[in-house]
Every structure is written in C-alpha cells, then in structure tokens.
C-alpha cells in the first residue's frame, strides 16, 4: 500500500481516498449523513407488535427441538447468574447449549445445526475452531502447557508480527482481555500527560472497567449502567455525540480549564464497531485535536483489528494512534488481548525504570 507521511509520521491514507482500498476488506466508505438519516427515521417509526400466533409458534419450535438445551439452562441457573457466563448467551426463550463449532456452523446438544452469524461476537475471523490454529495450540500445550509465567519465543514472534502489520506498534504487551487493555492505556495516558480527564464517544463500548462504564449503550446516557460505581470514579470521563467535532473541541477546551485531557479513546470506524458510522476524515480530525490539546489518541481495535485489514482500521483511515488496544482476533478467539503503541509510552510499563504498574 502506498502511503504518505507528514512531519509527525502520520499516514494520511491518500491512496484510498477514491473509496477503493486495495487489499482491504472494505470497498467503499458509507454515506454517513444518509446512514444517520435512515437510523433516525427507523428510531422514529413505531415498533410493530409481534403477532401472538407467530410468537407462540416460535417458542413451540424451541420447546420441541431444544429440550436438552432447555434442561441445561434450568440447571445452570442454580449455580451461574442468569445461567450463562457471557452476555451474548442471554437468548430467548433460553440459552442454547453448544457442543460443536466448526467454521461457520454450530451444533447444539440436541443435534440442531445453526449458521453462526455471531462468531463469538467477532473474534473467530477465520471461522470457529480453525484447524491450523487449533493444531498449533495443541502442539504447544503438549510441550509447554497453557502458562508458565516466564518467557516464551512466541511472545517475541507475535510482537514482531503485529509490528509488521501495524507500524504504529513499536512495542506490544499481552493481556487477558480488551477491558484490561483499555485500563492500561488510560493509566499510561494519565501518567505520560499528567492530565486526568478522558473523552469517549457516546454509545461506544470500551470494556467494563469503572472509568469507562459511561454512555455505554446510547449517546447521552452518561452513568445509566453504572450501578455499583461511585460517582467520583466517573467524574473525569466525558462523552461527545458521535463525530460531532464542535462538541469534541468544546470538551477539550473545558477540560483544559480543569487540568487537561489525558486521552481520547475511540473506535476508528465509529462506536459499536461502526453501527453508528463516522466520516472517513473523522479520525484524522480527532488526531489533530489531540495534538492541539496535548492528549493521546487511543484506538480501540479490539473489534476492528484484523477484520477489515491486517493493519487494523488505522491502516484504512491512514491515522496513527499513540496507543492501540487489541483482542482475541489475534488468536482466532483464544483468550488474548494486548496494549501496543509508541515505545516511549510502553516503556512506562517496563520493569526497569517503569513507573506505571502493569501485571500482564
């Protein structure tokens, strides 16, 4: 991919401005204004009620064909809150117990086969239980086990591989979840800038740590989902309406008067993995505002990383973040996450002279 860099090393992505992104999993940029207009019209449309006979037939199908799953769900509720370990499994009328996953297919305990449009929420980019990945994992388990707490050559190999695909990644630290990656990124940003405030997009999900359980589902919802979190832990988190650059600038200016903004964190494709898309140049304009106000730009690529491009969505928009969070897509769904970015930031986590605690 041809690219141009300005004097700060930021890629401007000018090779793809005509809408063609050769080699990437996106062929054109959406008309954001049109998408928002259609979304507003949909929200304003009164919901159509389900016909009682249709709903009864739907529920009857599950009772007839999924008795094993229904029994398993009833047993699980005795020892698991809600009967499942992941929110994606909260399905009506009951959770389905899956016994086999292969490629684009799932099989439940009753022998029913399903097309797996969910793909565990996205991380199985090669399809479920992809044989070459599984075989390599089994090989490693037979010789080294799942964990030693010490160093393994694959740690360096993975870090170098990620760097080759994402030039913004100078250093790379592995974690267990995307939530941890965001926690570490914000901690590093505050330590590096000396500022305390964080800005996010309303409706954007960045894990469930205390400081980002704010405006999780819709713009303007603030601390609606923050039961159990003291108000003062959210006092330095702020939201702005998706791609509203005037509101974003106003937040930067207001934060400057109260100590400064440590970081702006966003999904470069738009909140909720692009459900609410943003214009192509939004990330570049956000980058410029961060530079102007002395804040770090954090790209949350837990979902977008490796799906649209091996270089992440940052390769498509041509913008270099200071830090990037990554998730299970690195290992096709096996538990893994990471924080990666500029060496001078990542060095704050080092054991020799590092002053920001990071367990890994």
Short mmCIF file of C-alpha atoms in Angstrom, two decimals:
data_model
loop_
_atom_site.label_atom_id
_atom_site.label_comp_id
_atom_site.label_asym_id
_atom_site.label_seq_id
_atom_site.Cartn_x
_atom_site.Cartn_y
_atom_site.Cartn_z
CA UNK A 1 0.00 0.00 0.00
CA UNK A 2 1.45 3.35 -0.99
CA UNK A 3 1.27 5.99 1.67
CA UNK A 4 2.35 9.48 2.59
CA UNK A 5 3.55 10.60 5.99
CA UNK A 6 3.55 14.11 7.36
CA UNK A 7 6.30 15.51 9.52
CA UNK A 8 4.90 13.73 12.59
CA UNK A 9 4.91 10.38 10.83
CA UNK A 10 1.13 10.22 10.48
CA UNK A 11 -0.14 8.33 7.46
CA UNK A 12 -2.77 10.28 5.59
CA UNK A 13 -4.16 7.32 3.63
CA UNK A 14 -4.31 9.34 0.43
CA UNK A 15 -4.01 6.14 -1.62
CA UNK A 16 -7.59 5.21 -0.77
CA UNK A 17 -9.49 8.49 -0.93
CA UNK A 18 -11.40 7.44 -4.03
CA UNK A 19 -13.15 4.77 -1.99
CA UNK A 20 -11.00 1.90 -3.20
CA UNK A 21 -8.94 0.13 -0.54
CA UNK A 22 -6.98 -2.45 -2.48
CA UNK A 23 -6.11 -5.41 -0.31
CA UNK A 24 -8.55 -4.47 2.45
CA UNK A 25 -11.96 -5.78 3.45
CA UNK A 26 -13.79 -2.54 2.65
CA UNK A 27 -14.67 -1.36 -0.85
CA UNK A 28 -16.31 1.99 -0.18
CA UNK A 29 -16.97 4.42 2.66
CA UNK A 30 -20.60 4.77 3.73
CA UNK A 31 -22.54 7.99 3.26
CA UNK A 32 -22.64 8.79 6.96
CA UNK A 33 -25.25 11.54 6.72
CA UNK A 34 -27.56 9.21 4.82
CA UNK A 35 -26.97 6.38 7.31
CA UNK A 36 -27.76 8.67 10.25
CA UNK A 37 -30.87 9.95 8.49
CA UNK A 38 -32.13 6.40 7.94
CA UNK A 39 -31.30 5.48 11.53
CA UNK A 40 -33.24 8.45 12.87
CA UNK A 41 -36.21 7.51 10.70
CA UNK A 42 -36.09 3.94 11.96
CA UNK A 43 -35.99 5.04 15.58
CA UNK A 44 -38.94 7.37 14.98
CA UNK A 45 -41.02 4.55 13.47
CA UNK A 46 -43.45 2.98 15.96
CA UNK A 47 -42.47 -0.65 16.63
CA UNK A 48 -44.72 -3.25 15.07
CA UNK A 49 -46.04 -5.74 17.63
CA UNK A 50 -45.33 -9.42 17.19
CA UNK A 51 -48.32 -11.49 16.21
CA UNK A 52 -49.28 -13.75 19.10
CA UNK A 53 -49.63 -16.82 16.87
CA UNK A 54 -46.17 -16.22 15.36
CA UNK A 55 -44.55 -15.87 18.78
CA UNK A 56 -46.29 -18.99 20.07
CA UNK A 57 -45.07 -20.95 17.04
CA UNK A 58 -41.54 -19.63 17.58
CA UNK A 59 -41.50 -20.68 21.23
CA UNK A 60 -43.06 -24.03 20.42
CA UNK A 61 -40.22 -24.81 17.98
CA UNK A 62 -37.64 -24.41 20.74
CA UNK A 63 -39.67 -26.49 23.18
CA UNK A 64 -39.94 -29.29 20.60
CA UNK A 65 -36.41 -29.25 19.19
CA UNK A 66 -34.22 -27.97 22.04
CA UNK A 67 -35.27 -29.92 25.13
CA UNK A 68 -31.67 -30.67 26.05
CA UNK A 69 -30.69 -27.00 25.97
CA UNK A 70 -33.76 -26.04 27.99
CA UNK A 71 -32.91 -28.55 30.71
CA UNK A 72 -29.27 -27.45 30.75
CA UNK A 73 -30.29 -23.79 31.08
CA UNK A 74 -32.53 -24.59 34.05
CA UNK A 75 -29.72 -26.48 35.79
CA UNK A 76 -27.16 -23.75 35.08
CA UNK A 77 -29.28 -21.02 36.66
CA UNK A 78 -28.81 -22.76 40.01
CA UNK A 79 -25.05 -22.07 40.00
CA UNK A 80 -24.47 -19.34 37.37
CA UNK A 81 -26.10 -15.85 37.46
CA UNK A 82 -28.69 -15.89 34.72
CA UNK A 83 -27.48 -19.34 33.68
CA UNK A 84 -24.70 -18.22 31.31
CA UNK A 85 -21.14 -16.94 31.60
CA UNK A 86 -21.26 -14.41 28.74
CA UNK A 87 -23.84 -11.77 27.90
CA UNK A 88 -24.03 -12.96 24.29
CA UNK A 89 -25.64 -16.18 25.51
CA UNK A 90 -28.66 -14.47 27.07
CA UNK A 91 -31.10 -15.72 24.43
CA UNK A 92 -34.88 -16.03 24.45
CA UNK A 93 -36.51 -18.31 25.44
CA UNK A 94 -33.40 -19.93 26.94
CA UNK A 95 -29.69 -20.29 26.29
CA UNK A 96 -28.68 -22.92 23.75
CA UNK A 97 -26.00 -25.39 24.81
CA UNK A 98 -23.49 -25.76 22.01
CA UNK A 99 -21.41 -28.90 21.74
CA UNK A 100 -19.58 -28.35 18.46
CA UNK A 101 -18.28 -25.37 16.46
CA UNK A 102 -16.69 -25.59 13.04
CA UNK A 103 -16.15 -22.79 10.56
CA UNK A 104 -19.47 -21.03 10.02
CA UNK A 105 -21.55 -23.69 11.80
CA UNK A 106 -22.66 -24.54 15.33
CA UNK A 107 -24.35 -27.69 16.68
CA UNK A 108 -26.31 -27.81 19.92
CA UNK A 109 -26.76 -30.62 22.43
CA UNK A 110 -29.97 -31.68 20.66
CA UNK A 111 -28.23 -32.09 17.30
CA UNK A 112 -29.59 -28.93 15.67
CA UNK A 113 -27.22 -27.17 13.27
CA UNK A 114 -27.08 -23.36 13.02
CA UNK A 115 -25.35 -20.84 10.78
CA UNK A 116 -23.04 -18.94 13.13
CA UNK A 117 -23.53 -15.31 12.18
CA UNK A 118 -22.34 -14.28 15.65
CA UNK A 119 -18.86 -15.87 15.58
CA UNK A 120 -18.42 -15.31 19.34
CA UNK A 121 -19.06 -11.61 18.84
CA UNK A 122 -16.39 -11.34 16.16
CA UNK A 123 -13.01 -12.76 17.23
CA UNK A 124 -13.16 -16.00 15.21
CA UNK A 125 -12.19 -14.22 12.00
CA UNK A 126 -11.12 -17.49 10.37
CA UNK A 127 -14.25 -19.33 11.48
CA UNK A 128 -14.76 -21.35 14.64
CA UNK A 129 -12.13 -23.90 15.64
CA UNK A 130 -10.00 -23.30 12.54
CA UNK A 131 -7.85 -26.46 12.20
CA UNK A 132 -4.42 -24.85 11.56
CA UNK A 133 -4.84 -22.64 14.65
CA UNK A 134 -6.19 -25.47 16.80
CA UNK A 135 -3.39 -27.82 15.79
CA UNK A 136 -0.72 -25.29 16.69
CA UNK A 137 -2.33 -24.66 20.07
CA UNK A 138 -2.50 -28.40 20.80
CA UNK A 139 1.16 -28.77 19.79
CA UNK A 140 2.17 -26.05 22.22
CA UNK A 141 0.04 -27.49 25.04
CA UNK A 142 1.77 -30.85 24.65
CA UNK A 143 5.21 -29.32 25.16
CA UNK A 144 4.84 -26.18 27.26
CA UNK A 145 1.37 -26.13 28.80
CA UNK A 146 -1.01 -23.19 28.81
CA UNK A 147 1.15 -20.95 31.00
CA UNK A 148 4.50 -20.82 32.80
CA UNK A 149 4.64 -17.19 33.91
CA UNK A 150 8.03 -16.99 32.20
CA UNK A 151 9.16 -16.05 28.70
CA UNK A 152 8.42 -17.98 25.51
CA UNK A 153 9.77 -17.33 21.99
CA UNK A 154 6.25 -16.92 20.61
CA UNK A 155 5.83 -13.75 22.68
CA UNK A 156 8.54 -12.02 20.67
CA UNK A 157 7.37 -13.55 17.39
CA UNK A 158 3.84 -12.28 17.94
CA UNK A 159 5.03 -8.80 18.90
CA UNK A 160 7.15 -8.55 15.76
CA UNK A 161 4.32 -9.84 13.59
CA UNK A 162 1.89 -7.25 14.94
CA UNK A 163 4.50 -4.53 14.42
CA UNK A 164 4.99 -5.60 10.80
CA UNK A 165 1.27 -5.23 10.11
CA UNK A 166 0.79 -2.11 12.29
CA UNK A 167 3.76 0.27 12.01
CA UNK A 168 2.32 2.40 14.84
CA UNK A 169 3.01 -0.53 17.16
CA UNK A 170 6.57 -0.06 18.35
CA UNK A 171 6.09 -2.15 21.50
CA UNK A 172 3.48 -4.71 22.47
CA UNK A 173 2.29 -6.13 25.82
CA UNK A 174 -0.09 -9.06 26.07
CA UNK A 175 -3.12 -9.12 28.36
CA UNK A 176 -6.12 -11.29 29.06
CA UNK A 177 -8.94 -9.05 27.82
CA UNK A 178 -9.74 -5.89 25.92
CA UNK A 179 -11.06 -4.38 29.16
CA UNK A 180 -7.57 -4.73 30.64
CA UNK A 181 -6.06 -3.15 27.54
CA UNK A 182 -8.21 -0.05 27.93
CA UNK A 183 -7.45 0.16 31.65
CA UNK A 184 -3.72 0.08 30.93
CA UNK A 185 -3.99 2.56 28.05
CA UNK A 186 -5.78 5.16 30.15
CA UNK A 187 -3.34 4.68 33.02
CA UNK A 188 -0.40 5.20 30.66
CA UNK A 189 -2.03 8.27 29.15
CA UNK A 190 -2.54 9.89 32.52
CA UNK A 191 0.99 9.11 33.61
CA UNK A 192 2.53 10.42 30.39
CA UNK A 193 0.50 13.62 30.02
CA UNK A 194 -0.01 14.48 33.67
CA UNK A 195 -3.68 15.09 32.85
CA UNK A 196 -6.65 13.25 34.36
CA UNK A 197 -9.66 13.63 32.06
CA UNK A 198 -10.70 11.10 29.41
CA UNK A 199 -13.05 11.62 26.47
CA UNK A 200 -15.01 8.88 24.71
CA UNK A 201 -17.74 8.70 22.11
CA UNK A 202 -21.26 8.41 23.45
CA UNK A 203 -22.51 4.88 22.81
CA UNK A 204 -19.00 3.48 22.48
CA UNK A 205 -18.08 0.32 24.39
CA UNK A 206 -14.54 0.07 25.74
CA UNK A 207 -14.87 -2.73 28.25
CA UNK A 208 -16.42 -2.66 31.68
CA UNK A 209 -13.82 -1.14 33.99
CA UNK A 210 -15.21 1.53 36.32
CA UNK A 211 -13.88 4.56 34.46
CA UNK A 212 -15.48 3.72 31.08
CA UNK A 213 -18.88 2.40 32.16
CA UNK A 214 -20.25 5.69 30.92
CA UNK A 215 -22.60 6.28 27.98
CA UNK A 216 -22.22 2.61 27.08
CA UNK A 217 -25.32 1.99 25.02
CA UNK A 218 -26.52 5.30 23.60
CA UNK A 219 -25.13 8.85 23.43
CA UNK A 220 -26.37 10.93 26.32
CA UNK A 221 -26.92 8.04 28.72
CA UNK A 222 -23.94 9.01 30.92
CA UNK A 223 -23.87 6.77 34.03
CA UNK A 224 -27.11 4.89 33.31
CA UNK A 225 -25.37 1.49 33.57
CA UNK A 226 -23.01 2.45 36.39
CA UNK A 227 -24.69 0.87 39.41
CA UNK A 228 -22.04 -0.02 41.97
CA UNK A 229 -19.56 2.59 40.71
CA UNK A 230 -19.01 5.68 42.91
CA UNK A 231 -19.75 8.93 41.09
CA UNK A 232 -16.27 10.29 41.67
CA UNK A 233 -14.77 7.45 39.60
CA UNK A 234 -16.73 8.71 36.59
CA UNK A 235 -16.24 12.41 37.23
CA UNK A 236 -13.29 12.60 34.82
CA UNK A 237 -14.90 10.65 31.97
CA UNK A 238 -16.77 12.68 29.35
CA UNK A 239 -18.76 11.80 26.25
CA UNK A 240 -19.49 13.59 23.00
CA UNK A 241 -22.02 12.80 20.31
CA UNK A 242 -20.56 10.66 17.50
CA UNK A 243 -18.42 12.67 15.03
CA UNK A 244 -19.59 16.00 16.48
CA UNK A 245 -16.22 17.76 16.24
CA UNK A 246 -17.57 21.03 17.66
CA UNK A 247 -18.71 19.25 20.81
CA UNK A 248 -15.40 17.39 20.98
CA UNK A 249 -13.44 20.64 20.76
CA UNK A 250 -15.64 22.17 23.45
CA UNK A 251 -14.84 19.24 25.76
CA UNK A 252 -11.11 19.63 25.16
CA UNK A 253 -11.39 23.34 25.95
CA UNK A 254 -13.44 22.74 29.10
CA UNK A 255 -11.01 20.06 30.29
CA UNK A 256 -8.07 22.41 29.73
CA UNK A 257 -9.54 24.70 32.36
CA UNK A 258 -9.86 21.80 34.84
CA UNK A 259 -6.48 20.12 34.41
CA UNK A 260 -6.32 18.81 30.87
CA UNK A 261 -7.33 15.77 28.80
CA UNK A 262 -5.14 12.69 29.07
CA UNK A 263 -6.69 10.78 26.18
CA UNK A 264 -9.39 10.49 23.59
CA UNK A 265 -10.40 6.85 23.10
CA UNK A 266 -12.48 5.75 20.16
CA UNK A 267 -13.18 3.02 17.66
CA UNK A 268 -11.90 4.49 14.38
CA UNK A 269 -14.83 3.02 12.45
CA UNK A 270 -17.40 4.55 14.83
CA UNK A 271 -18.98 3.44 18.12
CA UNK A 272 -20.28 -0.11 18.48
CA UNK A 273 -17.97 -1.30 15.71
CA UNK A 274 -19.45 1.07 13.16
CA UNK A 275 -23.13 0.58 13.97
CA UNK A 276 -23.02 4.37 14.20
CA UNK A 277 -20.53 5.16 11.39
CA UNK A 278 -18.31 8.22 11.26
CA UNK A 279 -16.99 10.12 8.21
CA UNK A 280 -13.74 8.94 6.67
CA UNK A 281 -11.82 12.01 7.84
CA UNK A 282 -13.12 11.91 11.41
CA UNK A 283 -10.14 10.03 12.85
CA UNK A 284 -7.71 12.47 11.21
CA UNK A 285 -9.55 15.44 12.68
CA UNK A 286 -9.62 13.76 16.09
CA UNK A 287 -5.85 13.21 15.76
CA UNK A 288 -5.37 16.93 15.08
CA UNK A 289 -7.41 17.92 18.14
CA UNK A 290 -5.43 15.56 20.37
CA UNK A 291 -2.18 17.09 19.12
CA UNK A 292 -3.52 20.60 19.69
CA UNK A 293 -4.59 19.93 23.27
CA UNK A 294 -1.73 17.65 24.31
CA UNK A 295 -3.83 14.49 24.65
CA UNK A 296 -3.08 10.96 23.49
CA UNK A 297 -5.20 9.29 20.81
CA UNK A 298 -6.14 5.70 21.67
CA UNK A 299 -7.68 3.45 19.05
CA UNK A 300 -9.77 0.64 20.47
CA UNK A 301 -9.25 -2.02 17.79
CA UNK A 302 -10.40 -4.96 19.91
CA UNK A 303 -13.19 -5.47 17.39
CA UNK A 304 -11.87 -3.80 14.23
CA UNK A 305 -8.30 -5.13 14.42
CA UNK A 306 -7.52 -7.67 11.65
CA UNK A 307 -11.08 -7.78 10.31
CA UNK A 308 -11.08 -5.03 7.70
CA UNK A 309 -7.32 -5.03 7.27
CA UNK A 310 -4.34 -6.80 8.82
CA UNK A 311 -3.09 -3.33 9.71
CA UNK A 312 -6.30 -2.60 11.60
CA UNK A 313 -8.74 0.16 10.77
CA UNK A 314 -5.94 2.63 11.37
CA UNK A 315 -4.39 1.43 8.10
CA UNK A 316 -7.60 2.22 6.24
CA UNK A 317 -8.17 5.70 7.67
CA UNK A 318 -4.44 6.44 7.47
CA UNK A 319 -4.14 7.79 11.02
CA UNK A 320 -1.50 6.79 13.54
CA UNK A 321 -2.76 6.47 17.14
CA UNK A 322 -0.46 6.74 20.14
CA UNK A 323 -1.82 3.52 21.65
CA UNK A 324 -3.89 0.65 20.30
CA UNK A 325 -5.87 -2.00 22.16
CA UNK A 326 -6.28 -5.42 20.53
CA UNK A 327 -8.32 -8.51 21.37
CA UNK A 328 -8.97 -12.20 20.77
CA UNK A 329 -8.97 -11.86 16.98
CA UNK A 330 -5.16 -12.12 17.24
CA UNK A 331 -5.62 -15.80 18.07
CA UNK A 332 -8.92 -16.52 16.28
CA UNK A 333 -10.85 -16.45 19.54
CA UNK A 334 -8.42 -17.94 22.05
CA UNK A 335 -8.23 -15.73 25.16
CA UNK A 336 -5.76 -12.97 24.40
CA UNK A 337 -5.58 -9.19 24.27
CA UNK A 338 -2.90 -6.55 24.12
CA UNK A 339 -1.91 -2.94 24.53
CA UNK A 340 0.50 -1.67 21.91
CA UNK A 341 1.93 1.60 20.69
CA UNK A 342 4.73 4.13 20.93
CA UNK A 343 7.86 2.91 22.66
CA UNK A 344 8.14 5.96 24.94
CA UNK A 345 4.65 5.24 26.24
CA UNK A 346 5.00 1.49 26.51
CA UNK A 347 8.32 1.86 28.34
CA UNK A 348 6.36 3.21 31.30
CA UNK A 349 5.28 -0.41 31.88
CA UNK A 350 8.82 -1.78 31.84
CA UNK A 351 10.28 -3.49 34.88
CA UNK A 352 13.48 -1.45 34.64
CA UNK A 353 12.56 2.12 35.41
CA UNK A 354 8.87 1.77 34.56
CA UNK A 355 6.61 3.69 36.92
CA UNK A 356 3.16 2.52 35.77
CA UNK A 357 2.03 -0.76 37.31
CA UNK A 358 1.10 -3.41 34.77
CA UNK A 359 0.65 -7.03 35.77
CA UNK A 360 0.24 -8.60 32.32
#
